[in-house]
GROMACS .gro file of C-alpha atoms in nm:
model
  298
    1UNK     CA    1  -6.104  -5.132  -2.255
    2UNK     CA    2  -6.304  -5.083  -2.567
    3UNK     CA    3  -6.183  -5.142  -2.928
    4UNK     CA    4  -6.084  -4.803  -2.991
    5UNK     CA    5  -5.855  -4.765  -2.642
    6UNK     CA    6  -5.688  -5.052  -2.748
    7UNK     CA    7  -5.640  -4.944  -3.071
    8UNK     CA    8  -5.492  -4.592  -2.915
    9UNK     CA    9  -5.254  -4.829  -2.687
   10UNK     CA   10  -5.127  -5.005  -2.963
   11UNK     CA   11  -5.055  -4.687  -3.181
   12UNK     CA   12  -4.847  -4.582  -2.875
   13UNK     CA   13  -4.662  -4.890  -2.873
   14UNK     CA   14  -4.297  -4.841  -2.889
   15UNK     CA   15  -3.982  -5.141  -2.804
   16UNK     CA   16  -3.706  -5.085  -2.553
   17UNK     CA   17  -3.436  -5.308  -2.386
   18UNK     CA   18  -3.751  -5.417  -2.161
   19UNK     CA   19  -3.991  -5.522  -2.393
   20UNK     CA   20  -4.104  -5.865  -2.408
   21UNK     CA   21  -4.032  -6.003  -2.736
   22UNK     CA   22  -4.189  -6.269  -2.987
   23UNK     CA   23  -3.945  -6.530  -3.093
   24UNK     CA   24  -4.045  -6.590  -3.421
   25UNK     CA   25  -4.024  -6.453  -3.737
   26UNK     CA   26  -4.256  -6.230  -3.953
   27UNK     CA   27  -4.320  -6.463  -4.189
   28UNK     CA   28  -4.462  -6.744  -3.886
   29UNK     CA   29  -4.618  -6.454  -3.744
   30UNK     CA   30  -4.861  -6.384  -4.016
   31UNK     CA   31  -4.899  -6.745  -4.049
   32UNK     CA   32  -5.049  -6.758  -3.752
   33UNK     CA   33  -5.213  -6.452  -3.709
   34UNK     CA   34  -5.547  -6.650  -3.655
   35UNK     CA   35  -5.449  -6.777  -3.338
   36UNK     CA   36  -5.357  -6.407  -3.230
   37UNK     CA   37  -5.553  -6.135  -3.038
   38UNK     CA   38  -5.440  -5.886  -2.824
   39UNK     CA   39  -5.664  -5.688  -2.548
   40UNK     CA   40  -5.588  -5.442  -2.237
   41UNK     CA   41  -5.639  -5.503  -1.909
   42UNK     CA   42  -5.850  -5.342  -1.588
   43UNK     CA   43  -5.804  -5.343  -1.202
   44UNK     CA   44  -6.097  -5.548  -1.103
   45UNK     CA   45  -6.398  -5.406  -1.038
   46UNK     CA   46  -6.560  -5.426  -0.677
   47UNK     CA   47  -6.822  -5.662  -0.869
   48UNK     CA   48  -6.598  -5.879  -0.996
   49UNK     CA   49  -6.407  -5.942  -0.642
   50UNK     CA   50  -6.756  -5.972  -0.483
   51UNK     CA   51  -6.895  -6.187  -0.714
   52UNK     CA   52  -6.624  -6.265  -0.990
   53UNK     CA   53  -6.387  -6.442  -0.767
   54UNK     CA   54  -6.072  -6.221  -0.833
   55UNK     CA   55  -5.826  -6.120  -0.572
   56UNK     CA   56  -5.894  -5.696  -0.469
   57UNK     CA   57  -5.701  -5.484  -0.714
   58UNK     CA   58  -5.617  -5.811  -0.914
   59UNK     CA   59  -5.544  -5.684  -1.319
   60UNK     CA   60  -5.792  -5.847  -1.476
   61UNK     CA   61  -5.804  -5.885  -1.887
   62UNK     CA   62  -6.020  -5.724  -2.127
   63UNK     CA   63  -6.221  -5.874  -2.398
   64UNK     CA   64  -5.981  -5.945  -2.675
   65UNK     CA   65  -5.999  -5.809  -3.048
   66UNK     CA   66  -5.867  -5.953  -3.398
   67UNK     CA   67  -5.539  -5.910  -3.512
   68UNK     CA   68  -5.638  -5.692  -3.824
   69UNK     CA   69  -5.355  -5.585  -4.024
   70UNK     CA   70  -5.322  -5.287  -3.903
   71UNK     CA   71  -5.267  -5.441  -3.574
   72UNK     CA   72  -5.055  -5.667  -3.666
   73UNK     CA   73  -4.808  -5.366  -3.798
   74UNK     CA   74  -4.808  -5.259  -3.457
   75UNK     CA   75  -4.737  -5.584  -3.286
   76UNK     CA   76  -4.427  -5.692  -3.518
   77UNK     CA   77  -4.147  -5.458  -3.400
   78UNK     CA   78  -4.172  -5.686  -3.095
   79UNK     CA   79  -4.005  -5.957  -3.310
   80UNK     CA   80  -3.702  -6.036  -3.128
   81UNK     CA   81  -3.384  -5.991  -3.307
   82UNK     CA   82  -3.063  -6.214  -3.351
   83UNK     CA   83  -2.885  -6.062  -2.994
   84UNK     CA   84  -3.254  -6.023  -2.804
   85UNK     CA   85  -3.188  -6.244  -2.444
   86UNK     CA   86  -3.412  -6.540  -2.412
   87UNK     CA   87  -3.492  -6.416  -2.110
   88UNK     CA   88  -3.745  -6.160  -2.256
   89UNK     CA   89  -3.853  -6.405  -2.532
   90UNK     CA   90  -4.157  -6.577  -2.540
   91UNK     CA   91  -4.139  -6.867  -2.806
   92UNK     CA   92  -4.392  -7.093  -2.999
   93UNK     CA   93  -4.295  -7.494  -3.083
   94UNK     CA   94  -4.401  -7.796  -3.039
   95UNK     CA   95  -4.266  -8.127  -2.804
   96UNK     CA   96  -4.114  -8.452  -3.039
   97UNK     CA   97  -4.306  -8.734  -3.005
   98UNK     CA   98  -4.006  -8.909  -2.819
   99UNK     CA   99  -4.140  -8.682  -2.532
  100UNK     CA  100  -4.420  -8.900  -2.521
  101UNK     CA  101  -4.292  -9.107  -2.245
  102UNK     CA  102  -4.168  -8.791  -2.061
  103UNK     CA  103  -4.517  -8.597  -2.054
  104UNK     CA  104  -4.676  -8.913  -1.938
  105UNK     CA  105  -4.470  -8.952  -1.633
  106UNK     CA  106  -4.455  -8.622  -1.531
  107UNK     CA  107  -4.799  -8.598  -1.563
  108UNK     CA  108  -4.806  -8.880  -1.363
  109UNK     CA  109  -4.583  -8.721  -1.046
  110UNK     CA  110  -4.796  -8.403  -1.048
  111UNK     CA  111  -5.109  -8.622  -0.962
  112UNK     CA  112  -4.945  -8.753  -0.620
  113UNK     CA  113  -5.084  -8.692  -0.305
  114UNK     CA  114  -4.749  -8.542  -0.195
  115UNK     CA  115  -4.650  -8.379  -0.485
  116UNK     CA  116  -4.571  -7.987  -0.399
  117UNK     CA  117  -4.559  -7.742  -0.733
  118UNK     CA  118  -4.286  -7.613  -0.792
  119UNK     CA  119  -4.108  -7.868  -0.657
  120UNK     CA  120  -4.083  -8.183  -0.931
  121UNK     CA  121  -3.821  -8.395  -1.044
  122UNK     CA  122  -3.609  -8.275  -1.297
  123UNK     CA  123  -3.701  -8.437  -1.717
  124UNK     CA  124  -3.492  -8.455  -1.999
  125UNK     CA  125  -3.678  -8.246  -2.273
  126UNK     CA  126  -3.472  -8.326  -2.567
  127UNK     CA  127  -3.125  -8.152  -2.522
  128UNK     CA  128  -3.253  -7.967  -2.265
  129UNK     CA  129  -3.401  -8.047  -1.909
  130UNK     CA  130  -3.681  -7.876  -1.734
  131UNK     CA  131  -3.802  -7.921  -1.310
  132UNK     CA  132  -4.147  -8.015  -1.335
  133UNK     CA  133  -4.370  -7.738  -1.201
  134UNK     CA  134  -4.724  -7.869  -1.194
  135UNK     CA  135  -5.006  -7.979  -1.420
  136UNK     CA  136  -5.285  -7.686  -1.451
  137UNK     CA  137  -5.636  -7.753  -1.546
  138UNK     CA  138  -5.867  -7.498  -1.640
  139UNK     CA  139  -6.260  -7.521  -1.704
  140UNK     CA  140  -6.392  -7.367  -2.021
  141UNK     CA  141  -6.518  -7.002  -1.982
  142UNK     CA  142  -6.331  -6.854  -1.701
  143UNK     CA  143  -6.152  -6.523  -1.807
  144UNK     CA  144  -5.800  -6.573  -1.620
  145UNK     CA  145  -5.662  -6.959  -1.488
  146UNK     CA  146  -5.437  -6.874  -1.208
  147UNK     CA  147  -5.583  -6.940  -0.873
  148UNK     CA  148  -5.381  -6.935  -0.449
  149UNK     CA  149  -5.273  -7.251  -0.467
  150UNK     CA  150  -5.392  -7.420  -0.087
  151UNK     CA  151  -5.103  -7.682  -0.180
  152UNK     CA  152  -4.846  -7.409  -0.084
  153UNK     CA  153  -4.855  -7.270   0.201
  154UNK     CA  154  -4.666  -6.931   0.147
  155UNK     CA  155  -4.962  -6.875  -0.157
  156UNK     CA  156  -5.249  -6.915   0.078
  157UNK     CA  157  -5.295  -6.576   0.255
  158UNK     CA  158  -5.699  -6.574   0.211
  159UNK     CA  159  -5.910  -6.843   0.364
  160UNK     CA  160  -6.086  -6.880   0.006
  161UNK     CA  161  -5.883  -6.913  -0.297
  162UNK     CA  162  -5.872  -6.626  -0.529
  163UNK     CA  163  -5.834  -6.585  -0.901
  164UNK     CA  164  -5.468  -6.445  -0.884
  165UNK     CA  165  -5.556  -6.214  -1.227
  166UNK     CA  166  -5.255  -6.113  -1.429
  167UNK     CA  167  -4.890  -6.120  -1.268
  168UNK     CA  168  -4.532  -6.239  -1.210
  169UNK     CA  169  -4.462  -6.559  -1.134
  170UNK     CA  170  -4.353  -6.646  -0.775
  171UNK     CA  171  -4.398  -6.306  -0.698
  172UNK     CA  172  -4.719  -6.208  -0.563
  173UNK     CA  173  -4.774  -6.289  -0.239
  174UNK     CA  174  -4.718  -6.033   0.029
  175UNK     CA  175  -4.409  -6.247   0.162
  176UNK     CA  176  -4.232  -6.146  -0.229
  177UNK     CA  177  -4.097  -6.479  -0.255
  178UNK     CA  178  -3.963  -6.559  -0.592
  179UNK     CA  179  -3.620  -6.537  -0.824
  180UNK     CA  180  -3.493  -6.262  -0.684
  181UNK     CA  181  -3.219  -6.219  -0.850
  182UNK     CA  182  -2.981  -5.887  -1.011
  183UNK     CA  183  -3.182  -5.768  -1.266
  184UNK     CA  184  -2.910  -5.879  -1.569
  185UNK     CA  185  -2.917  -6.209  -1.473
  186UNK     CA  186  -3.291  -6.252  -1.499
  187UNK     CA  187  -3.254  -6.151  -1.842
  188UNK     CA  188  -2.966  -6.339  -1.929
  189UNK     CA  189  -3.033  -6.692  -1.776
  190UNK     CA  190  -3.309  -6.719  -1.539
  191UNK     CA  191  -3.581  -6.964  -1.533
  192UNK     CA  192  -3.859  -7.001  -1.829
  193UNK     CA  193  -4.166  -7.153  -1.828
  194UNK     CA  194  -4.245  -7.466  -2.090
  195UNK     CA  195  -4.625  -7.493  -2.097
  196UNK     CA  196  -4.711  -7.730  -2.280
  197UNK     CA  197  -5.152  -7.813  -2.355
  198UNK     CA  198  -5.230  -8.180  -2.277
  199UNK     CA  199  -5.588  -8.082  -2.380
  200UNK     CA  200  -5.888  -8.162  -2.446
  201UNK     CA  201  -5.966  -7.826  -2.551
  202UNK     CA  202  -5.713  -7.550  -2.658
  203UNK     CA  203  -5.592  -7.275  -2.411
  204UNK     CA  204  -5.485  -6.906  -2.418
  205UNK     CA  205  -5.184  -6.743  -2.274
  206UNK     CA  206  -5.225  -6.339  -2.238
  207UNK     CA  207  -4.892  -6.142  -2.174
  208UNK     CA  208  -4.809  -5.788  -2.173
  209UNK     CA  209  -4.546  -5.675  -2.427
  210UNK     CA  210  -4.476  -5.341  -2.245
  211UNK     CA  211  -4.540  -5.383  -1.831
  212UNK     CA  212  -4.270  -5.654  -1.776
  213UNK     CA  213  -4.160  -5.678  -1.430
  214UNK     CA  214  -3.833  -5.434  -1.573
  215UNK     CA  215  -4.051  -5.199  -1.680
  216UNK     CA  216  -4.250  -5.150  -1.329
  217UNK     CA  217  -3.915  -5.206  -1.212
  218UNK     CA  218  -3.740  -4.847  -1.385
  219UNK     CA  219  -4.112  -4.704  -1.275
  220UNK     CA  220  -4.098  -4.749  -0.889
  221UNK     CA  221  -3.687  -4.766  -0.883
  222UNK     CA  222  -3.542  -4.595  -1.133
  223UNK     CA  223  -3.169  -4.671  -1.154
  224UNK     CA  224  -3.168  -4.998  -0.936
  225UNK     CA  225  -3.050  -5.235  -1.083
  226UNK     CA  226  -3.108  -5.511  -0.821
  227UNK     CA  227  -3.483  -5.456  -0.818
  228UNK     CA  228  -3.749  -5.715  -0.931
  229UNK     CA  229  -4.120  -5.606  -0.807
  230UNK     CA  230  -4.347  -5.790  -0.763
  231UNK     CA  231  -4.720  -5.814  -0.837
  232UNK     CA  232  -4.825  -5.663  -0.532
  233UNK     CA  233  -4.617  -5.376  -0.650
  234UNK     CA  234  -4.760  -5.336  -0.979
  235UNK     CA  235  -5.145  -5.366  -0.809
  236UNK     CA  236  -4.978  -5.063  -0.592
  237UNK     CA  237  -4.854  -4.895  -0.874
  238UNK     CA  238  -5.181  -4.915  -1.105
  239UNK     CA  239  -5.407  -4.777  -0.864
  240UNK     CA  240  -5.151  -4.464  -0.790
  241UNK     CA  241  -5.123  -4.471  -1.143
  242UNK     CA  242  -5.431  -4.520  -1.317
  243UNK     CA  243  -5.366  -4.417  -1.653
  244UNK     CA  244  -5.094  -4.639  -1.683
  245UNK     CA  245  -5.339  -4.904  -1.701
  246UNK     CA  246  -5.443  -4.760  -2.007
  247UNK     CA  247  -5.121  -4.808  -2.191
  248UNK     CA  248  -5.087  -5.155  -2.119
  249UNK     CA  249  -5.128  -5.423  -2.442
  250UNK     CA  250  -5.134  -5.783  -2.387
  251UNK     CA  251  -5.108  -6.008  -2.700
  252UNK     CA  252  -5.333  -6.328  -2.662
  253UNK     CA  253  -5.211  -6.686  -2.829
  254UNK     CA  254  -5.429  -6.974  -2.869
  255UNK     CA  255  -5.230  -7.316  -2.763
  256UNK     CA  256  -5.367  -7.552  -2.953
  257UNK     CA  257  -5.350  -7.970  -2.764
  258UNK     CA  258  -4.989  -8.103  -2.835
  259UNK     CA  259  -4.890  -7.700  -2.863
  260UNK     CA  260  -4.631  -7.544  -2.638
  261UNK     CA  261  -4.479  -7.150  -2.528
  262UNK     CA  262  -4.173  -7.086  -2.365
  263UNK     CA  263  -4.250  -6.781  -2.111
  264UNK     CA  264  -4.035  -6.560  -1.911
  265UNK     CA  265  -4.291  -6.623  -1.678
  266UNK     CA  266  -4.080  -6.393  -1.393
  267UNK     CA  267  -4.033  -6.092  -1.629
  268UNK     CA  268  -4.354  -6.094  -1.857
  269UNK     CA  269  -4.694  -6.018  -1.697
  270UNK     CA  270  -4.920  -6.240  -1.782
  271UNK     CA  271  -5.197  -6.537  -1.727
  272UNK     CA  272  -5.381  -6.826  -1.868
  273UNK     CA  273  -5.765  -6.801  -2.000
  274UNK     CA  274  -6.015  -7.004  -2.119
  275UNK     CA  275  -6.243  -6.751  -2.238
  276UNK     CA  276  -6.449  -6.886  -2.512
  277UNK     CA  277  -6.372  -7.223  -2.458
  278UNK     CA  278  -6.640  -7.454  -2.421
  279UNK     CA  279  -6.363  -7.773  -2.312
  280UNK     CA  280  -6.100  -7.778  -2.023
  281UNK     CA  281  -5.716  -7.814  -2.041
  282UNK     CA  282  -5.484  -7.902  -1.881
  283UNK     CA  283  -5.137  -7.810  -1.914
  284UNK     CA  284  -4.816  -7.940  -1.797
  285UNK     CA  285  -4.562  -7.701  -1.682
  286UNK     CA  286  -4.183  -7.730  -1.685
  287UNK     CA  287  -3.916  -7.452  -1.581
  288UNK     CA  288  -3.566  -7.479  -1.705
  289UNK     CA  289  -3.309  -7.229  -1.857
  290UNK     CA  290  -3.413  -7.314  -2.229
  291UNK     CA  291  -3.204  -7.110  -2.514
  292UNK     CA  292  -3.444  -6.913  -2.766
  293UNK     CA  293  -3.588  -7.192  -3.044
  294UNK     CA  294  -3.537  -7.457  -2.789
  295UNK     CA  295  -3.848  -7.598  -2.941
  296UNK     CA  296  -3.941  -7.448  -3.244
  297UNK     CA  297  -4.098  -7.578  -3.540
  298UNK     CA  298  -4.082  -7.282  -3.785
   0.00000   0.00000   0.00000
């Protein structure tokens, strides 16, 4: 998607009660605006499955542009408000340094022989606790992070491992495991994702602020209000559909090393990228029920 589709996208923006939602304020958002991009996204091309890695039909990011002003107008009715659910929140902060010894031993656990992701022990993160879910590490350069993990076994349908491209959290795989739970009680209290950038380098996280797993949801079961889809769906649904893809807009946030986001990682499309980057990172991942702010710094 070219600068000007993405500009159209944007310009057609518009917030509902499924809209993913920046937990900050406007003030912290132009702030910060350098670490901000957005882009749009592409089914993958037969090119880049043959030769790019990605999974067939994986949604694969575009290039992403500068948050002018005139972007950034478009992006801020996404600021969540006082009554917005954490669940569709994705917030910015930072870990204490009394984490220290935290990080370091969870960091630790994910590097065992046995250790199965999603699957850790359980940390105290301040007032809050978190399961640890892994530790990621990305090379500089690639375009998305999220590979079939070979360590679990219900992830590993191809014999080679596939970049996953963007998607739902434990919800990809043919077998649709994942959180599937009543679609209020995602919002309200499911599982979100700390990720938190042990470095060297800095990281991006792209997620789409209007194709959250509710959206697809009211698109291919309107008026069900047990339904979560899954990524598999929305790959189904794109191709059916394709000028939905169109209309997608992801925003893209640099993580700088010691930086964390809190991500609905079940609702909100989305996927790591080191794009540009000329250092890995690695990340260490926590999932717990944490309340909007749990970790802000603004």
């Amino acid at each position: 998607m070219g600068t000007g589709s993405v500009d159209a996208a944007l310009a057609a923006l518009h917030v509902d009660d499924s809209s993913i939602r920046l937990d900050c304020s406007g003030g912290w958002l132009r702030m910060h605006r350098h670490r901000l991009s957005v882009c749009g996204v592409h089914v993958a091309t037969p090119e880049e499955v043959a030769h790019g890695g990605f999974a067939e039909h994986a949604i694969v990011p575009d290039a992403p542009v500068p948050l002018t002003t005139g972007r950034l107008e478009c992006v801020t009715p996404f600021l969540a408000a006082p009554g917005t659910p954490a669940g569709l929140c994705v917030g910015f902060g930072r870990l204490n340094r009394s984490h220290h010894r935290v990080v370091t031993a969870a960091s630790e656990e994910a590097t065992k022989p046995d250790f199965v992701p999603h699957y850790g022990s359980r940390y105290a993160l301040g007032p809050h606790s978190g399961r640890l879910v892994d530790v990621l590490t990305a090379r500089g350069g690639t375009r998305t992070t999220t590979v079939m993990d070979p360590r679990i076994e219900r992830y590993s349908e191809p014999a080679v491992a596939r970049w996953v491209g963007m998607h739902y959290d434990n919800a990809w795989t043919s077998q649709g495991e994942g959180e599937r739970y009543p679609r209020s009680v995602r919002v309200a209290c499911a599982d979100r994702r700390v990720i938190h950038n042990l470095g060297p380098g800095a990281r991006s996280l792209i997620f789409s602020l209007n194709m959250s797993a509710l959206h697809l949801s009211d698109k291919v079961s309107p008026g069900d209000s047990t339904n979560i889809p899954s990524t598999k769906q929305l790959r189904e649904f794109l191709i059916e559909h394709p000028a939905e893809v169109s209309k997608i807009v992801c925003v893209v946030w640099t993580i700088e090393v010691g930086d964390l986001v809190v991500l609905p990682a079940g609702l909100a499309l989305h996927d790591g990228s080191m794009e540009g980057r000329r250092h890995s990172s690695s990340a260490l991942v926590f999932a717990g029920t944490f309340p909007r702010g749990a970790f802000s710094r603004t």
